[in-house]
PDB file of C-alpha atoms in Angstrom:
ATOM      1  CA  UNK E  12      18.760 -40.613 -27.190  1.00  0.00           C
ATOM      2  CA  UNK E  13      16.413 -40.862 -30.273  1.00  0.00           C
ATOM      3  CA  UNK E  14      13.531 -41.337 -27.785  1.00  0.00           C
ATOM      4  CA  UNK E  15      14.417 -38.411 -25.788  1.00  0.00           C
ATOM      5  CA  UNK E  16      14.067 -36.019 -28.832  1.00  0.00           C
ATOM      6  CA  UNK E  17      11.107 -37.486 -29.478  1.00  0.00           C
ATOM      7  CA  UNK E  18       9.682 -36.103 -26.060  1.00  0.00           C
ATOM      8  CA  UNK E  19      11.362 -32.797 -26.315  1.00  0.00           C
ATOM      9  CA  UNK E  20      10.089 -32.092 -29.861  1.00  0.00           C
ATOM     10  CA  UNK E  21       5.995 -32.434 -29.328  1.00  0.00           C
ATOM     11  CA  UNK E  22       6.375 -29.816 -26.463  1.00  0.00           C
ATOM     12  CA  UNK E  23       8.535 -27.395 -28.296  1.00  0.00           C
ATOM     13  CA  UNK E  24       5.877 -28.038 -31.195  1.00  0.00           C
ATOM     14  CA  UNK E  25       3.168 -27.234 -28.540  1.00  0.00           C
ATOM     15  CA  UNK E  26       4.163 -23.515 -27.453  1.00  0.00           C
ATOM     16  CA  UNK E  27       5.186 -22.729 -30.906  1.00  0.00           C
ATOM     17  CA  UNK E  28       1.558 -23.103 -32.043  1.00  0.00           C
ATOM     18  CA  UNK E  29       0.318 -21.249 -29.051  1.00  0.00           C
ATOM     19  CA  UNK E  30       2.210 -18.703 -29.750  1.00  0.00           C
ATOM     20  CA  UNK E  31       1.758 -19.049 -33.620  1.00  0.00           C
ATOM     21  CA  UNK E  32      -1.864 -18.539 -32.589  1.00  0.00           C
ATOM     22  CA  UNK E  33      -2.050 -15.371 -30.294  1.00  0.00           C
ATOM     23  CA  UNK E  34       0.164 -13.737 -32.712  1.00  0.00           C
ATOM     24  CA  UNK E  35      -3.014 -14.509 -35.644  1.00  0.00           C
ATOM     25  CA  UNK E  36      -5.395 -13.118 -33.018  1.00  0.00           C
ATOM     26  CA  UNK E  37      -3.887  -9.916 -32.629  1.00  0.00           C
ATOM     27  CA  UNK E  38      -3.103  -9.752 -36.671  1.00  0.00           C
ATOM     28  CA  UNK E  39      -6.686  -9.820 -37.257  1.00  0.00           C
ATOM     29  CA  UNK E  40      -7.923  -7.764 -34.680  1.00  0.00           C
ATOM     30  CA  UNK E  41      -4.920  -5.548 -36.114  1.00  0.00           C
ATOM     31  CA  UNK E  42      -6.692  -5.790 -39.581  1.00  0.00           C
ATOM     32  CA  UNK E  43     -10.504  -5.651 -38.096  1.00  0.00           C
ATOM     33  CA  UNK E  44     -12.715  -2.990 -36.057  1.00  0.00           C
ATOM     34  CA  UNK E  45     -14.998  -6.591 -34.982  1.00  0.00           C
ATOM     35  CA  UNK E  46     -15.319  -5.957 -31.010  1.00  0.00           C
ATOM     36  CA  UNK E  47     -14.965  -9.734 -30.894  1.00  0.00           C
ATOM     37  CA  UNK E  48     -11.546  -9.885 -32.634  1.00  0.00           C
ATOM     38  CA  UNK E  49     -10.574  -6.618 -30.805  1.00  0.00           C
ATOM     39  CA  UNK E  50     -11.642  -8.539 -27.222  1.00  0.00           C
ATOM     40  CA  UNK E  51      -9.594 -11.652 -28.508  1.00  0.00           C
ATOM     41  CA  UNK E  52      -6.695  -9.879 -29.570  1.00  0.00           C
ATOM     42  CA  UNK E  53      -6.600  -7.833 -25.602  1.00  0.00           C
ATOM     43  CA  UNK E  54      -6.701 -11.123 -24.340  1.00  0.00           C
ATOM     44  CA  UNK E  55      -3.809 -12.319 -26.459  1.00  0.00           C
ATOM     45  CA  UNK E  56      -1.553  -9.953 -25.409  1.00  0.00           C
ATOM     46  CA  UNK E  57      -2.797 -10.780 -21.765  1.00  0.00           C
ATOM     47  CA  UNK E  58      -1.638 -14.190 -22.331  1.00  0.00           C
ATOM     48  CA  UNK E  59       1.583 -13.457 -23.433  1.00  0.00           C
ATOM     49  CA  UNK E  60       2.139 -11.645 -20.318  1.00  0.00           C
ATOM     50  CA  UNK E  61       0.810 -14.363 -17.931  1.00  0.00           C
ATOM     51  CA  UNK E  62       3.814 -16.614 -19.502  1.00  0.00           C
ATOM     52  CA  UNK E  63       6.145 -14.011 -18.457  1.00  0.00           C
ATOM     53  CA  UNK E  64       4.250 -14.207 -14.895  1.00  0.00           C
ATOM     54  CA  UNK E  65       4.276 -17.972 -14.518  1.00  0.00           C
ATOM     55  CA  UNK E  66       7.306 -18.855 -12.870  1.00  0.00           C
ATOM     56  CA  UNK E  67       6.307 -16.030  -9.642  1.00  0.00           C
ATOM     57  CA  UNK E  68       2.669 -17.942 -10.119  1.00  0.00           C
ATOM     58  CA  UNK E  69       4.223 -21.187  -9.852  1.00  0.00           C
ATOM     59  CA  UNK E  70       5.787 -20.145  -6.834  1.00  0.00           C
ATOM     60  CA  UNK E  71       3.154 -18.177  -4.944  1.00  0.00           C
ATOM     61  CA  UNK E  72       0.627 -21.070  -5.664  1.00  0.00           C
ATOM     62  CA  UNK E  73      -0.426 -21.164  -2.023  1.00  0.00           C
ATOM     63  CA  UNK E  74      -0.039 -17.277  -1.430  1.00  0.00           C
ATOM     64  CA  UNK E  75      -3.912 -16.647  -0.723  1.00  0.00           C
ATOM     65  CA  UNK E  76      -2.546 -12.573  -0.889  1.00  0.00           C
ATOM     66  CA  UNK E  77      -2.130 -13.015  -4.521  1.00  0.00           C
ATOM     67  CA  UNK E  78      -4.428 -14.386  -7.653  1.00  0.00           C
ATOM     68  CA  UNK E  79      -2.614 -14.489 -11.003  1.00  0.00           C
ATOM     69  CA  UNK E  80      -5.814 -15.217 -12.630  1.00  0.00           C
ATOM     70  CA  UNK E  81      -6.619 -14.375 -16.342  1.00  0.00           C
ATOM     71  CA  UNK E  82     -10.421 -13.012 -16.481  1.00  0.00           C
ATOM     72  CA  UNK E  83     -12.660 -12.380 -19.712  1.00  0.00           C
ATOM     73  CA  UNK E  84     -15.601 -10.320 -20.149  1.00  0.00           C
ATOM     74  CA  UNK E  85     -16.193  -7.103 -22.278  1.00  0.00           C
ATOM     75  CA  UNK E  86     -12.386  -6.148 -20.490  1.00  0.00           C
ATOM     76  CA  UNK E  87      -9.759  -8.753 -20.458  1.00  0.00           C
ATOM     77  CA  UNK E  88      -7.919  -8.293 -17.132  1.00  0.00           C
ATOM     78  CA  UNK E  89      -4.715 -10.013 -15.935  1.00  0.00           C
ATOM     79  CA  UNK E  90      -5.312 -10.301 -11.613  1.00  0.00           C
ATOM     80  CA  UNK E  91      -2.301  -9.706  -9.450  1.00  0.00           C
ATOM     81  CA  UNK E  92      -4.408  -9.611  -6.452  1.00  0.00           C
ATOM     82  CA  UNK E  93      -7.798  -8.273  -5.262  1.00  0.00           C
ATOM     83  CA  UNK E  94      -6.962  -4.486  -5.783  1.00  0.00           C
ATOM     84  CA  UNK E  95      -3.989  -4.287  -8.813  1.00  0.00           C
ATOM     85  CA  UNK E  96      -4.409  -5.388 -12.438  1.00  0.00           C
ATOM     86  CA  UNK E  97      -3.251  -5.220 -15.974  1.00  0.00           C
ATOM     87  CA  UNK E  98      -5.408  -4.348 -18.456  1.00  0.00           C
ATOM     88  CA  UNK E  99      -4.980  -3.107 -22.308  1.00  0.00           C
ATOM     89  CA  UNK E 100      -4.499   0.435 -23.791  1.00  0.00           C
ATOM     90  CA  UNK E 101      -6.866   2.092 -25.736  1.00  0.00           C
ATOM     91  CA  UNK E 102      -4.574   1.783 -28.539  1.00  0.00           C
ATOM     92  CA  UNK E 103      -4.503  -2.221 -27.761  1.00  0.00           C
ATOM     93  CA  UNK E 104      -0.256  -2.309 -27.756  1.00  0.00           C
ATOM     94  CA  UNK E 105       0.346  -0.783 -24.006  1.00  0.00           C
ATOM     95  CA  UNK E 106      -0.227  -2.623 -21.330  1.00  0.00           C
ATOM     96  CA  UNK E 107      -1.304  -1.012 -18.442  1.00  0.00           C
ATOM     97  CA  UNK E 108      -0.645  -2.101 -14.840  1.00  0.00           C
ATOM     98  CA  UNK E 109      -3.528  -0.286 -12.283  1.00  0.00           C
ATOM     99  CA  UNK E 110      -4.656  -0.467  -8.850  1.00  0.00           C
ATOM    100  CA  UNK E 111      -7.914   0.579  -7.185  1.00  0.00           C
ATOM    101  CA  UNK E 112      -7.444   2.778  -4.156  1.00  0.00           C
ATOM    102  CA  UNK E 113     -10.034   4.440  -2.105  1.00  0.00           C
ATOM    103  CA  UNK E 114      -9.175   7.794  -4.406  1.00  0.00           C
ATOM    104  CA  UNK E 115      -9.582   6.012  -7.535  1.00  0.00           C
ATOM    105  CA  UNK E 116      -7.809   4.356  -9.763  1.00  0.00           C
ATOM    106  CA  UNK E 117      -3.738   4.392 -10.479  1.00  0.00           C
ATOM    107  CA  UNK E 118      -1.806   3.957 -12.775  1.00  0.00           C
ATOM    108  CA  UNK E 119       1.701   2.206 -11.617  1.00  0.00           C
ATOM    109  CA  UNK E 120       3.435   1.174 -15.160  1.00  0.00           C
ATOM    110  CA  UNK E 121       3.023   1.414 -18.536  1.00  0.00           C
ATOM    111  CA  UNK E 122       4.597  -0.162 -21.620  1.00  0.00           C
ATOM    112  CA  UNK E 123       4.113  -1.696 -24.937  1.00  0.00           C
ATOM    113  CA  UNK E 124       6.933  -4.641 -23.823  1.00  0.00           C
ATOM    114  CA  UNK E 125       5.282  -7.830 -21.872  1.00  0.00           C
ATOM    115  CA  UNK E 126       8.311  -8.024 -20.308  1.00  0.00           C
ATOM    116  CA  UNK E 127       9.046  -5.135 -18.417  1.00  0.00           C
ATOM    117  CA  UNK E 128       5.688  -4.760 -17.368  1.00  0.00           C
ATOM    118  CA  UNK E 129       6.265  -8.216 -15.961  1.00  0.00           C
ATOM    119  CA  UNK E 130       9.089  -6.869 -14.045  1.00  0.00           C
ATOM    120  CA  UNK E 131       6.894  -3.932 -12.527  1.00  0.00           C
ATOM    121  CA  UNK E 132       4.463  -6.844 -11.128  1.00  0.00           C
ATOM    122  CA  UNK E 133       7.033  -8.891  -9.472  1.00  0.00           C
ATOM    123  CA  UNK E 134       8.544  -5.875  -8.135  1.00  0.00           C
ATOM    124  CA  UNK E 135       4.653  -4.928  -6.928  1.00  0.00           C
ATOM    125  CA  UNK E 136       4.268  -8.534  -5.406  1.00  0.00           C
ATOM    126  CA  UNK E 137       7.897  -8.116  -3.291  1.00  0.00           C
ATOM    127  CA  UNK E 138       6.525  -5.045  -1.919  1.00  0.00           C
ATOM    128  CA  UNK E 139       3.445  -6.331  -1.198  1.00  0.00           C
ATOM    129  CA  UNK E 140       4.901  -9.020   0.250  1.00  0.00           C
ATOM    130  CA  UNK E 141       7.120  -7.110   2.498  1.00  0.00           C
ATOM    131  CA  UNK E 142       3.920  -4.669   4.101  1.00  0.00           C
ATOM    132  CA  UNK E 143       2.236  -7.817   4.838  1.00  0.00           C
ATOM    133  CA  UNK E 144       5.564  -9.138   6.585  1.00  0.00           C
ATOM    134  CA  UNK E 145       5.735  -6.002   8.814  1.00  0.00           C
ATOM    135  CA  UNK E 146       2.012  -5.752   9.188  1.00  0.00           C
ATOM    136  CA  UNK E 147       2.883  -9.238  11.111  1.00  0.00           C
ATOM    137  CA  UNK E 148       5.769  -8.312  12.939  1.00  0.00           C
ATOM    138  CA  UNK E 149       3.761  -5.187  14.608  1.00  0.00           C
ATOM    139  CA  UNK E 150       1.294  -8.077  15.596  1.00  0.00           C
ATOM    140  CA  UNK E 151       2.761 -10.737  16.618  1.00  0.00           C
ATOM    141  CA  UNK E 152       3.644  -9.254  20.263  1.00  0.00           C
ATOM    142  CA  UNK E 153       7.659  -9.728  20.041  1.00  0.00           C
ATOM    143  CA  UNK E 154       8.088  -6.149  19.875  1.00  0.00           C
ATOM    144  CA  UNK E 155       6.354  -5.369  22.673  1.00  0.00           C
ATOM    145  CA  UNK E 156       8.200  -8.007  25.090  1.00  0.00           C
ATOM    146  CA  UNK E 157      11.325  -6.379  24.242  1.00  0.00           C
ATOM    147  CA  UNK E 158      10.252  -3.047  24.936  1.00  0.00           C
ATOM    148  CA  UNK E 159       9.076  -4.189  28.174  1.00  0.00           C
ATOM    149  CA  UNK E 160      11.299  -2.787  30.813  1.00  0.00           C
ATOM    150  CA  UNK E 161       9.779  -5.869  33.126  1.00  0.00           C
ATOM    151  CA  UNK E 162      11.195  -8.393  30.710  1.00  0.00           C
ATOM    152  CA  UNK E 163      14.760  -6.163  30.034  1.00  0.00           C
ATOM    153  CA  UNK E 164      15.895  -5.788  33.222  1.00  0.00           C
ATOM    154  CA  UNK E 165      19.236  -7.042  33.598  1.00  0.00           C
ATOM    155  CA  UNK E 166      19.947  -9.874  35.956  1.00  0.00           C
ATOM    156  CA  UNK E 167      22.747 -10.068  38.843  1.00  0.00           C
ATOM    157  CA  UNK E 168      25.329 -12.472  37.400  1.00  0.00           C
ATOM    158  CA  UNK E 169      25.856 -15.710  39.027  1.00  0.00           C
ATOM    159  CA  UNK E 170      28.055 -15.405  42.306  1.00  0.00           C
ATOM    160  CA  UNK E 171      27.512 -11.361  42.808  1.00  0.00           C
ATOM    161  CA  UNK E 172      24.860 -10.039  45.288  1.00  0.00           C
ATOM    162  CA  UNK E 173      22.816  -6.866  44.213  1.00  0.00           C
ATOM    163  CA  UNK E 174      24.752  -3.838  45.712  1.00  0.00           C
ATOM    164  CA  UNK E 175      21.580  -1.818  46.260  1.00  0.00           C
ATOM    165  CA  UNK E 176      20.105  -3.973  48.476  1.00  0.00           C
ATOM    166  CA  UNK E 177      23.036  -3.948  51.081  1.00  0.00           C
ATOM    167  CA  UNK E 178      23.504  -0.497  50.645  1.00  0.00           C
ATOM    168  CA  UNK E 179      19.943   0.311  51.783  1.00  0.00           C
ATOM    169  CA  UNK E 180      20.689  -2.382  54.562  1.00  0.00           C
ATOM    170  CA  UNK E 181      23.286  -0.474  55.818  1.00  0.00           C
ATOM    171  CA  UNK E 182      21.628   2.759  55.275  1.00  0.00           C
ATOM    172  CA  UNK E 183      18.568   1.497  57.538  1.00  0.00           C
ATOM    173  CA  UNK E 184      21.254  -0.170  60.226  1.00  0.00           C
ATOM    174  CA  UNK E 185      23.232   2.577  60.626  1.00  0.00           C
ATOM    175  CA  UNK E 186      20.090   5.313  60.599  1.00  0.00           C
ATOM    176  CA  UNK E 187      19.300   4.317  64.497  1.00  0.00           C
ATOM    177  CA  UNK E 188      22.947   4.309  65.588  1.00  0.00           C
ATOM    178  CA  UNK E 189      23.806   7.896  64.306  1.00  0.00           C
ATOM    179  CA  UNK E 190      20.472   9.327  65.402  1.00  0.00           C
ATOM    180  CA  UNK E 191      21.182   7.929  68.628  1.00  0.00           C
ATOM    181  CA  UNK E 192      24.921   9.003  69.016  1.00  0.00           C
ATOM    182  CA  UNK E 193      23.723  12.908  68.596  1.00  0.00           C
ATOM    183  CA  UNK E 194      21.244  12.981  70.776  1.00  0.00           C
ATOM    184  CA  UNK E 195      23.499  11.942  73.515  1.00  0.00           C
ATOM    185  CA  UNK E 196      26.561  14.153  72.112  1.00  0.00           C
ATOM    186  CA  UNK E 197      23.776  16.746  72.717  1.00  0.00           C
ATOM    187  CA  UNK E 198      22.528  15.803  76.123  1.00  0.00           C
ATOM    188  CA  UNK E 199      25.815  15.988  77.365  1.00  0.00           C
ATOM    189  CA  UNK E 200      26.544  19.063  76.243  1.00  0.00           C
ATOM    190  CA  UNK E 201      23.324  20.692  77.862  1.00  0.00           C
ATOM    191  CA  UNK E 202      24.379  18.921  80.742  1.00  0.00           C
ATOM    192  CA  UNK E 203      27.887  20.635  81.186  1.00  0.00           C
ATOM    193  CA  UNK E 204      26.020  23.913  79.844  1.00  0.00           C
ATOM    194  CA  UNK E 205      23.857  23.664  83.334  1.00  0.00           C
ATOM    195  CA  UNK E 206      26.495  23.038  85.419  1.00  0.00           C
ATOM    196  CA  UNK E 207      28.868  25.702  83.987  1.00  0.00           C
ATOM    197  CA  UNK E 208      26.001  28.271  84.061  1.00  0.00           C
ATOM    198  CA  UNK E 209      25.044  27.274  87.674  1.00  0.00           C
ATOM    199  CA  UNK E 210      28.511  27.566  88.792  1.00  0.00           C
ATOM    200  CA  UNK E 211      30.003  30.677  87.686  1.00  0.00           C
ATOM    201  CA  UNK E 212      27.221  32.900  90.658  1.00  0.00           C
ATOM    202  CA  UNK E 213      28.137  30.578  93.442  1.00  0.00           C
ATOM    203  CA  UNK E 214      31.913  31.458  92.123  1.00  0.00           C
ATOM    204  CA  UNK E 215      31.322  35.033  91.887  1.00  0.00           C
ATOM    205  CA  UNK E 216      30.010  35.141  95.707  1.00  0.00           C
ATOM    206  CA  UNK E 217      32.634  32.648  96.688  1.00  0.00           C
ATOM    207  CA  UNK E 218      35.022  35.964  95.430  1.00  0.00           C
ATOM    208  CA  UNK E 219      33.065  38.437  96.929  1.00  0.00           C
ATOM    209  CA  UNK E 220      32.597  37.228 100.148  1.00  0.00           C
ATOM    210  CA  UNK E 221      36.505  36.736 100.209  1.00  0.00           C
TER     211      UNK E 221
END
């Protein structure tokens, strides 16, 4: 057990000081108008907040979306990803989370806590994260297919025949038959017309010869 605590103590010892040390950075920038202090200090406070951003690093290591990268330069900037940021007040306390758009800059969050500007990124990432998702999903072709009415079409069950395909059977089987059947109704009919109409003079000088 006494070796254990010796392993656990070094580390504690270890972000202690780091911390111990950001928090003299931003006392003598505090203290100081030096640009260099003042640059060291924004990148302090930058720090801190990329601690409260490592775990969602850690775990979107292999996300090529996102970068999580810590930059210098005259700015100190905190990368989310290739458009969004955070990057320091003018009154070096509030941090301010940004993203370049093609109408400018905006700003998405502000505030002087690490923490729940940390909480405004993640939330940022999980949106960005869902877009991307449905940006695949209109891609990937699996909508289309089942808007397809090809590939919808219902199927006859097993052991029952299509009923539209004997009912135009029938349809085209009995067409000839009935066509047939009227025309001879009809022929007969002018038949017995003819034979009435041919009748009833011979009849009438049957009568009058009589």
């Amino acid at each position: 057990m006494a070796e254990s605590t010796e392993k656990v103590t070094p580390l504690t010892g270890t972000r202690r000081l780091a911390d111990a040390v950001r928090a003299a950075k931003i006392a003598a920038a505090q203290r100081s108008d030096v640009v260099v202090d003042i640059r060291e200090a924004d990148r302090a406070r930058l720090e801190i907040l990329a601690e409260e951003m490592k775990p969602i690093a850690d775990e979107l290591d292999a996300d090529d979306l996102f970068d999580f990268v810590l930059s210098g330069g005259a700015t100190s900037r905190y990368w989310v990803d290739g458009t969004a940021h955070v990057t320091m007040a003018r009154d070096r306390r509030t941090y301010r989370f940004v993203r370049e758009t093609r109408l400018g800059r905006v700003t998405l969050a502000e505030s002087t806590e690490p923490r729940k500007i940390a909480d405004y990124v993640t939330t940022y990432v999980a949106e960005r994260i869902v877009e991307r998702d449905k940006a695949f999903a209109v891609n990937d072709g699996i909508g289309e297919k089942a808007s397809d009415p090809a590939r919808t079409r219902t199927q006859p069950e097993r052991g029952v025949e299509p009923m539209a395909a004997s009912e135009n059977t029938t349809a085209s089987q009995d067409g000839p038959d009935r066509g047939g059947s009227r025309f001879i109704v009809g022929l007969v009919w002018f038949l017995l017309g003819t034979v009435v109409g041919a009748g009833i003079p011979l009849l009438l000088s049957y009568l009058y010869l009589l």
